[in-house]
Tab-separated table of C-alpha atoms in Angstrom:
chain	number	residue	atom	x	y	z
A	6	UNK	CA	116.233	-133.170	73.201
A	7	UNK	CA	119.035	-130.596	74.030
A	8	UNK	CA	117.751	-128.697	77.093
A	9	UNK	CA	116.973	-125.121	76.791
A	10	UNK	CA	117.374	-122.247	79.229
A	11	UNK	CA	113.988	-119.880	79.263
A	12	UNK	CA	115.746	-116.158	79.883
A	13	UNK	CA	114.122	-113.500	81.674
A	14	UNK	CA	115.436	-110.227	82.839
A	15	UNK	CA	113.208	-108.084	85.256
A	16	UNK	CA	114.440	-105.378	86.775
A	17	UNK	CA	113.584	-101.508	88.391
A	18	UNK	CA	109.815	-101.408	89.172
A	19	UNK	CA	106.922	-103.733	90.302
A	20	UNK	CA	104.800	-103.455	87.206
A	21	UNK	CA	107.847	-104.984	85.447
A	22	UNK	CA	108.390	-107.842	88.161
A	23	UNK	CA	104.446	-108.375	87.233
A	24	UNK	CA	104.975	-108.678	83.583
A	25	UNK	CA	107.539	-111.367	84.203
A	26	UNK	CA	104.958	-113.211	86.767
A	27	UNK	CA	102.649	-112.979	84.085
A	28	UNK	CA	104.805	-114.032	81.208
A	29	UNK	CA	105.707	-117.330	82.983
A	30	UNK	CA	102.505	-118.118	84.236
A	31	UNK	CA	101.298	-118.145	80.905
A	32	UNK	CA	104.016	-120.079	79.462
A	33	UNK	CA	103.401	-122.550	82.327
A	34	UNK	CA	99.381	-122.524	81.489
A	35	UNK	CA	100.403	-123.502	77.772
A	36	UNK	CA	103.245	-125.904	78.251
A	37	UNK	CA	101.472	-127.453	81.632
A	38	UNK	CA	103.809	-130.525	82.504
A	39	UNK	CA	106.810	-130.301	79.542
A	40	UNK	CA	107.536	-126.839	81.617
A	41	UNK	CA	109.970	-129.408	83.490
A	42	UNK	CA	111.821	-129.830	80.196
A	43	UNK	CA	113.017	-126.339	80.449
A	44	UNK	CA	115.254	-124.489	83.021
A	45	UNK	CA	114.049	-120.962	83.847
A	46	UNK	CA	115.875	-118.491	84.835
A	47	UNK	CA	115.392	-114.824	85.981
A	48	UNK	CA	117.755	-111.956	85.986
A	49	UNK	CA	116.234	-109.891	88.700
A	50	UNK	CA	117.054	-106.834	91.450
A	51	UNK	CA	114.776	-108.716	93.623
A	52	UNK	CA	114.176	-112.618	93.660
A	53	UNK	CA	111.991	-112.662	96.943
A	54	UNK	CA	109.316	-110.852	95.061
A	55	UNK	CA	108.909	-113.245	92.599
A	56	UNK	CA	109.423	-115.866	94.883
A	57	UNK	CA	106.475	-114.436	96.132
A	58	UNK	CA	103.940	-115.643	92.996
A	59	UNK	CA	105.911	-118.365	91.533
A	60	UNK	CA	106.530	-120.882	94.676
A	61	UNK	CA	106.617	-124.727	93.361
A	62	UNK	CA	108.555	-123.417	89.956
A	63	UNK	CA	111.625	-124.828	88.999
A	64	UNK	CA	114.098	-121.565	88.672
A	65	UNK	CA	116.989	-120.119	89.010
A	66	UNK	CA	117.583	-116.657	90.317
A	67	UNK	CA	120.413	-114.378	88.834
A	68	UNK	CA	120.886	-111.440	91.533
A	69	UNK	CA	121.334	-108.513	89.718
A	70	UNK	CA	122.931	-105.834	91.567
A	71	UNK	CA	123.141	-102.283	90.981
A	72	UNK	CA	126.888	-102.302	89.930
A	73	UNK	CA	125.988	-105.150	87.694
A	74	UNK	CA	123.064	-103.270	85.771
A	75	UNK	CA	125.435	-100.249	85.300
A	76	UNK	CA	128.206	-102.808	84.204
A	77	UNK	CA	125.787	-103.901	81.550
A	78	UNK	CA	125.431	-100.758	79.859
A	79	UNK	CA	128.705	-100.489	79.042
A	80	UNK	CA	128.875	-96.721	79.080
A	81	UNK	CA	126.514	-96.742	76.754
A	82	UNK	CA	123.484	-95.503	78.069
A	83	UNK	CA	121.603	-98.202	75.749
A	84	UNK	CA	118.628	-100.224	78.242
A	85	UNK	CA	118.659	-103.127	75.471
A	86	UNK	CA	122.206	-103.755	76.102
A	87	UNK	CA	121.023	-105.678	79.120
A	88	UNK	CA	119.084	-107.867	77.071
A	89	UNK	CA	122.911	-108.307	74.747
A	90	UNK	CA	125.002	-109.340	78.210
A	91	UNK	CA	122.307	-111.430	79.981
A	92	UNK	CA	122.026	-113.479	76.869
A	93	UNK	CA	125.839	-113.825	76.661
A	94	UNK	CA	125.864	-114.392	80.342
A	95	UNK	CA	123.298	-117.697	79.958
A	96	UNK	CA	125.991	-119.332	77.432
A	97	UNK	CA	128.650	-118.854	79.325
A	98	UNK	CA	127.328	-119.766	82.325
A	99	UNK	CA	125.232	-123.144	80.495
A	100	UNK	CA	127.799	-123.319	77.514
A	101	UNK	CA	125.952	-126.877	76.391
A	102	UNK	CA	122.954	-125.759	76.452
A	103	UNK	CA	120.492	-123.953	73.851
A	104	UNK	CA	118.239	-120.927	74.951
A	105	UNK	CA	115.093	-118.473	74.229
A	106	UNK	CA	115.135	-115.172	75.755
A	107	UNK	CA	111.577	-114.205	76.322
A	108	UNK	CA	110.893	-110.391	77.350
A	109	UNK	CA	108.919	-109.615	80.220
A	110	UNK	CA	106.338	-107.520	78.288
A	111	UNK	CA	105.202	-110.700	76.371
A	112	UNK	CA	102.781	-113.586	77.208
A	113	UNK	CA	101.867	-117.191	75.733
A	114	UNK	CA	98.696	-117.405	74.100
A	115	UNK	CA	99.242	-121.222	72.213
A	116	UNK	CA	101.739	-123.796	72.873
A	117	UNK	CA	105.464	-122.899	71.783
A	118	UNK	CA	105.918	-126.001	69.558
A	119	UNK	CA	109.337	-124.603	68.171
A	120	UNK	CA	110.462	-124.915	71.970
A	121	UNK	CA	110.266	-128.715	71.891
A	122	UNK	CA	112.129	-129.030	68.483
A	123	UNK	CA	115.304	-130.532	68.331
A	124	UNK	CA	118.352	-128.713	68.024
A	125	UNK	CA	119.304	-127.134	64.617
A	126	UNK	CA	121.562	-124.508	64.219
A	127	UNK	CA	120.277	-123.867	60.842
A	128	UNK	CA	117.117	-122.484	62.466
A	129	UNK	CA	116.401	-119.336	65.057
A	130	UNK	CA	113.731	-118.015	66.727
A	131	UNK	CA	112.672	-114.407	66.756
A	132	UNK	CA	109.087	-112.559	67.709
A	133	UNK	CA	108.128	-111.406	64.427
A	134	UNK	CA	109.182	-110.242	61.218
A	135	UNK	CA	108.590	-106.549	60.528
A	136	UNK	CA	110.147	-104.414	57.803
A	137	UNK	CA	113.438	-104.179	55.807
A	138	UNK	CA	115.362	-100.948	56.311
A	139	UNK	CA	113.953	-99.121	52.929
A	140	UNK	CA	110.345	-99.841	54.821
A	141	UNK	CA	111.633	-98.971	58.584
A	142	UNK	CA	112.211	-95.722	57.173
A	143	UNK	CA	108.680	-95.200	55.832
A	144	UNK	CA	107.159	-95.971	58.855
A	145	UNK	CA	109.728	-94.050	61.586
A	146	UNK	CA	108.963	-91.101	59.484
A	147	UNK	CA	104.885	-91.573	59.648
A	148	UNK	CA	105.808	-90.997	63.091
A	149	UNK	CA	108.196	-88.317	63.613
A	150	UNK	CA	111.487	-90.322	63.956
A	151	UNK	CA	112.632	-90.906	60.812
A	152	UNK	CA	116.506	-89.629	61.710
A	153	UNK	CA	117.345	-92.781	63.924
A	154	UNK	CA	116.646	-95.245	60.499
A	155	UNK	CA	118.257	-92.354	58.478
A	156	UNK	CA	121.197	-92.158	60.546
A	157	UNK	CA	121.568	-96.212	60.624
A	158	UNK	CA	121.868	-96.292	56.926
A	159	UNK	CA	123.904	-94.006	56.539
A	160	UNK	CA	126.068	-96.022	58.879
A	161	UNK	CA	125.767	-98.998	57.037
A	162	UNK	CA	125.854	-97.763	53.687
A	163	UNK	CA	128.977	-99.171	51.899
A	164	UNK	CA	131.148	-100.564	55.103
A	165	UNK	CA	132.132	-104.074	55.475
A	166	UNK	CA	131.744	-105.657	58.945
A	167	UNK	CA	134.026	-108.454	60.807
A	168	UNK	CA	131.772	-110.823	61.788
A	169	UNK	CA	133.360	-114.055	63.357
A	170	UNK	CA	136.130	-112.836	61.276
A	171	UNK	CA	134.673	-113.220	58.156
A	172	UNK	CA	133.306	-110.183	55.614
A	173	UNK	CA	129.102	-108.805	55.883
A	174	UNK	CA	127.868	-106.089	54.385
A	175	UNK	CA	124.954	-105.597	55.456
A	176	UNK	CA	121.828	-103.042	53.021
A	177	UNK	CA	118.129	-101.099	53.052
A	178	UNK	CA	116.983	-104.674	52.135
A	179	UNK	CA	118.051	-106.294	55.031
A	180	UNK	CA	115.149	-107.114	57.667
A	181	UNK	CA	114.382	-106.155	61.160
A	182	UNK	CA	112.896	-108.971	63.511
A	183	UNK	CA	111.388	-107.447	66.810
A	184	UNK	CA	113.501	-109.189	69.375
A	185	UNK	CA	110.830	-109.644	72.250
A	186	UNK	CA	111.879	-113.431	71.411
A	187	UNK	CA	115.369	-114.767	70.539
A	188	UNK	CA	115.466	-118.639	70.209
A	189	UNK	CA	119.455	-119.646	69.425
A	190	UNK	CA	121.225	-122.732	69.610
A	191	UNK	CA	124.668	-122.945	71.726
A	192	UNK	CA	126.470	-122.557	68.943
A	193	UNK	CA	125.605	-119.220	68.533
A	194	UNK	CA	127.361	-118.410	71.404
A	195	UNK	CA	130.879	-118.245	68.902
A	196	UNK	CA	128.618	-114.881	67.567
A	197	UNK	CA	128.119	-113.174	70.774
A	198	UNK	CA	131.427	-110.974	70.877
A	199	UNK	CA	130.041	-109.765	67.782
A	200	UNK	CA	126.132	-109.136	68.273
A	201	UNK	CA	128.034	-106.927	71.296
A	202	UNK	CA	130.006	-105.250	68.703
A	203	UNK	CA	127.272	-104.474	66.451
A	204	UNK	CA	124.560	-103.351	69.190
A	205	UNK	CA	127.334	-100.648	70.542
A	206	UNK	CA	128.216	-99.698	66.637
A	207	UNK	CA	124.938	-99.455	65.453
A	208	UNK	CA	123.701	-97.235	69.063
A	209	UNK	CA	126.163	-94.678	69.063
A	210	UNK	CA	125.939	-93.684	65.604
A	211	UNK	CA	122.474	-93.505	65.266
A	212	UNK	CA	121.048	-93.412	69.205
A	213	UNK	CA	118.181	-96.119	66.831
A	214	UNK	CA	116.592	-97.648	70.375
A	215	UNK	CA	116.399	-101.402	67.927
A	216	UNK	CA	120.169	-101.496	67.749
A	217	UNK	CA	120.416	-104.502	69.382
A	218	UNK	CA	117.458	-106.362	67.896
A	219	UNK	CA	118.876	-104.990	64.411
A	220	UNK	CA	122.595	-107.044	65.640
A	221	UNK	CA	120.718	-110.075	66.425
A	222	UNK	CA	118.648	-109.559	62.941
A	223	UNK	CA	121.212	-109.725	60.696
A	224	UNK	CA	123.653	-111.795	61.632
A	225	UNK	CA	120.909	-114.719	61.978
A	226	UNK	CA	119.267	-113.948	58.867
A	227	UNK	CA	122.471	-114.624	57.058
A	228	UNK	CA	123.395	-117.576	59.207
A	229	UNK	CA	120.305	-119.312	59.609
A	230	UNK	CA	116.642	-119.130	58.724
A	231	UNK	CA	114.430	-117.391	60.889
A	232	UNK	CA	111.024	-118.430	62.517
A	233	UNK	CA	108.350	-116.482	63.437
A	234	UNK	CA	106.917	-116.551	67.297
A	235	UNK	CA	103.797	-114.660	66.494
A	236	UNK	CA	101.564	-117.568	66.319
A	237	UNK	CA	102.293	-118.101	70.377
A	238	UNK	CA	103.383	-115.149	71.635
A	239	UNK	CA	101.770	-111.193	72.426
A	240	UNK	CA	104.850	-109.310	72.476
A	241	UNK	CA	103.654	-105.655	73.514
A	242	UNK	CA	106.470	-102.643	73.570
A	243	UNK	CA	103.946	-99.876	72.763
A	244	UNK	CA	103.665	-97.881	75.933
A	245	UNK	CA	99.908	-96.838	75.575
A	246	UNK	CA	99.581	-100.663	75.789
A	247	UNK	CA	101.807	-101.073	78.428
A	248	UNK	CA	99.890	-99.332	80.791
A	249	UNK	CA	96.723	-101.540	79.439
A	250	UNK	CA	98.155	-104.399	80.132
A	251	UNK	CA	100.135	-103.840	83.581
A	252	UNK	CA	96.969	-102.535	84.969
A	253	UNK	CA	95.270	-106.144	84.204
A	254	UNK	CA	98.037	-108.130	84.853
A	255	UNK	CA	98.849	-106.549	88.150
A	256	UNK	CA	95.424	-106.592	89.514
A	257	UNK	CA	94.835	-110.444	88.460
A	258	UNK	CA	98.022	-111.674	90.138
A	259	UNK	CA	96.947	-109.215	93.165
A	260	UNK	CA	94.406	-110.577	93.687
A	261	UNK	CA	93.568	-114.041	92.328
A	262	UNK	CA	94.478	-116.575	94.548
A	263	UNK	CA	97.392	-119.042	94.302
A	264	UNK	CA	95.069	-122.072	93.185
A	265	UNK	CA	94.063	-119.759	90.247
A	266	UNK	CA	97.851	-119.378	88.855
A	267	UNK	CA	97.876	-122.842	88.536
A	268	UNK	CA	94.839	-123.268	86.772
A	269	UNK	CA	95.849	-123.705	83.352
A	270	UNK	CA	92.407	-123.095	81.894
A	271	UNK	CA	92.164	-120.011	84.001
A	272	UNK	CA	95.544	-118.443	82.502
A	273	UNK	CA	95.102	-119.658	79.072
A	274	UNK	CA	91.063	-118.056	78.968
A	275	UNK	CA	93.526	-114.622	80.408
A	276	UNK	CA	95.908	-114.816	77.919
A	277	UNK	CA	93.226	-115.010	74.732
A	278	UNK	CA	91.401	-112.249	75.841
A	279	UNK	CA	94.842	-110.243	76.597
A	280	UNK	CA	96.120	-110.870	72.869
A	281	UNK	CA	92.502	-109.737	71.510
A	282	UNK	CA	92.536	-106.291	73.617
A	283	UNK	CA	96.356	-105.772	72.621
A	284	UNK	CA	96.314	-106.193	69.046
A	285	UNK	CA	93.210	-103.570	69.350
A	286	UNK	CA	94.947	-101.223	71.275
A	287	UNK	CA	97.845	-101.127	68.893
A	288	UNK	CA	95.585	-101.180	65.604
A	289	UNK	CA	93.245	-98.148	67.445
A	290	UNK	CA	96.382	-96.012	67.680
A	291	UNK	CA	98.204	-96.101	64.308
A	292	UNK	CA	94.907	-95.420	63.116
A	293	UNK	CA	95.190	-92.221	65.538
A	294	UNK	CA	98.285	-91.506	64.820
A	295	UNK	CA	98.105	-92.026	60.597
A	296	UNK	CA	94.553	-89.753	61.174
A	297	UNK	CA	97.128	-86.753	62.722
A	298	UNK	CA	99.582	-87.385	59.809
A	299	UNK	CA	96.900	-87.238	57.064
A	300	UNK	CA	97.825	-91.040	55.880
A	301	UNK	CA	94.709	-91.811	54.150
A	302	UNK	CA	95.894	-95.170	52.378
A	303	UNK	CA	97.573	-96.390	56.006
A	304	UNK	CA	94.188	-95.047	57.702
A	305	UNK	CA	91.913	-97.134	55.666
A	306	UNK	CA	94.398	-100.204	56.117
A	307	UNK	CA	93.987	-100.021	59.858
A	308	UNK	CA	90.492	-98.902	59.312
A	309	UNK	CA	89.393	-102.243	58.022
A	310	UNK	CA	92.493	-104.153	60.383
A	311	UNK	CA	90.344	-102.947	63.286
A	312	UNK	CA	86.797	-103.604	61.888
A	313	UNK	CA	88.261	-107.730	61.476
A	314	UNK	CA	89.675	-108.018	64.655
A	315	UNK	CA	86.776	-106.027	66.564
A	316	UNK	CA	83.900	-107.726	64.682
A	317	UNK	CA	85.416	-111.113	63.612
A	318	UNK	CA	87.749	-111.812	65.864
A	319	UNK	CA	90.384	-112.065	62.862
A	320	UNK	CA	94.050	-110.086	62.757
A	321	UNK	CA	94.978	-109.287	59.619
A	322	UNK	CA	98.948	-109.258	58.874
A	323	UNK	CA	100.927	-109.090	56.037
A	324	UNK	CA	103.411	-112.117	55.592
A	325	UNK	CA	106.468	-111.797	53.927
């Protein structure tokens, strides 16, 4: 099989060095040996730390610098753009090689099967699919920002975009995938210039803090066919469950011992309790937050959502 690069990108503040730890182990815990089929590497301010939790692992350490973070941004002011230039970074630097870029707030909780297909450049990898623009708007609005999707289609509306030179327009029917995964083959590398173009386009006139997931969304749903990570991944952005998780995370890799993190029953008993807790947590407050906005339809929804999960141990999620 073609050899893929596992991305990472950890920077700023211990609880985020954690999430990474955590993210890793996991995918170790669920892959076990085939992790030696892969090639991880980690954009970091500070290697030693990790260094710290992950002796015996096969990586490699990008230093990240301050001048390079701010070089990153572009002038833009946009965090995700990091995400944009470390991903164009790994194909330049491994130009023969595919890649997943795996955020450091997600974990494993199965094994990534997709990882161990072989190449196709018909087929990508994303975290999971969650609303066209016509929806996005429905929902930013439940909660108070409704002018960053607003502002986006306006932007799009009736304009024609370059993309590898050739003509996309791109409409309120067009999907978002969350990006907290991006599987791409190497030939996707010809479409970096423009998923750059597109993030910085889409952020500045509409400050929409999905710009770049929204660049990577639809140039690869009209290039290749999209597949869902959801069925092996927790990929939690919310920051009530941020602060849920990081205080778990941080004190198990505190203070478990080093025989524990490679204890792949250990990790993978972690991460299915994790996912459970999570998908709670985020369930609990929509329902909170559709209870302040007098939803009544989308309160019973999550209502019932939460009464599955809590009581059966079953998420409910609408497929498209």
């Amino acid at each position: 099989m073609t050899v893929k690069n596992l991305v990472f990108l950890s920077y700023g503040s211990s609880s985020g060095y954690y999430r990474a730890i955590y993210s890793i182990l996991s995918l170790a815990a669920w892959v076990k040996e085939k992790i030696n089929n892969f090639r991880l590497i980690v954009y970091t301010d500070q290697p030693e730390f990790f260094k710290t939790y992950l002796d015996g692992f096969n990586i490699t350490y990008i230093m990240l610098s301050p001048e390079m973070l701010t070089e990153m941004l572009a002038g833009t002011g946009f965090i995700h753009r990091r995400k944009v230039a470390v991903i164009d970074l790994t194909f330049k630097n491994f130009p023969d090689e595919d890649l997943v870029f795996i955020d450091s707030d997600s974990f494993f909780t199965n094994e990534p099967k997709p990882f161990f297909a072989e190449s196709d450049d018909a087929v990508s990898l994303m975290h999971v699919k969650e609303y066209d623009l016509d929806g996005g708007l429905r929902l930013f609005n439940l909660f108070g920002q409704g002018q960053y999707p607003q502002a986006f289609i306006e932007y799009i509306s009736d304009r024609t975009f370059l993309i590898r030179g050739q003509p996309m327009v791109f409409n309120t029917k067009d999907y978002s995938w969350n990006s907290g995964i991006i599987g791409l083959t190497k030939n996707f590398s010809s479409y970096m210039k423009d998923v750059v173009k597109l993030t910085d386009e889409f952020y500045a006139y509409s400050k929409w803090f999905v710009s770049e997931q929204l660049a990577f969304s639809f140039i690869l749903q009209r290039t290749t066919t999209i597949k869902s990570a959801d069925s092996f991944v927790t990929h939690y952005w919310g920051p009530h469950q941020r602060i849920l998780v990081d205080k778990i995370i941080t004190r198990l890799i505190t203070t478990q011992s080093f025989s524990d993190f490679k204890n792949s029953k250990f990790i993978r008993s972690s991460t299915t309790k994790l996912r459970h807790m999570v998908e709670c947590d985020l369930i609990y407050e929509q329902l909170k937050i559709a209870l302040r906005q007098r939803d009544f339809i989308y309160t019973t929804k999550k209502v019932i959502q939460l009464l599955f999960l809590k009581i059966f141990h079953i998420s409910i999620r609408k497929r498209k």
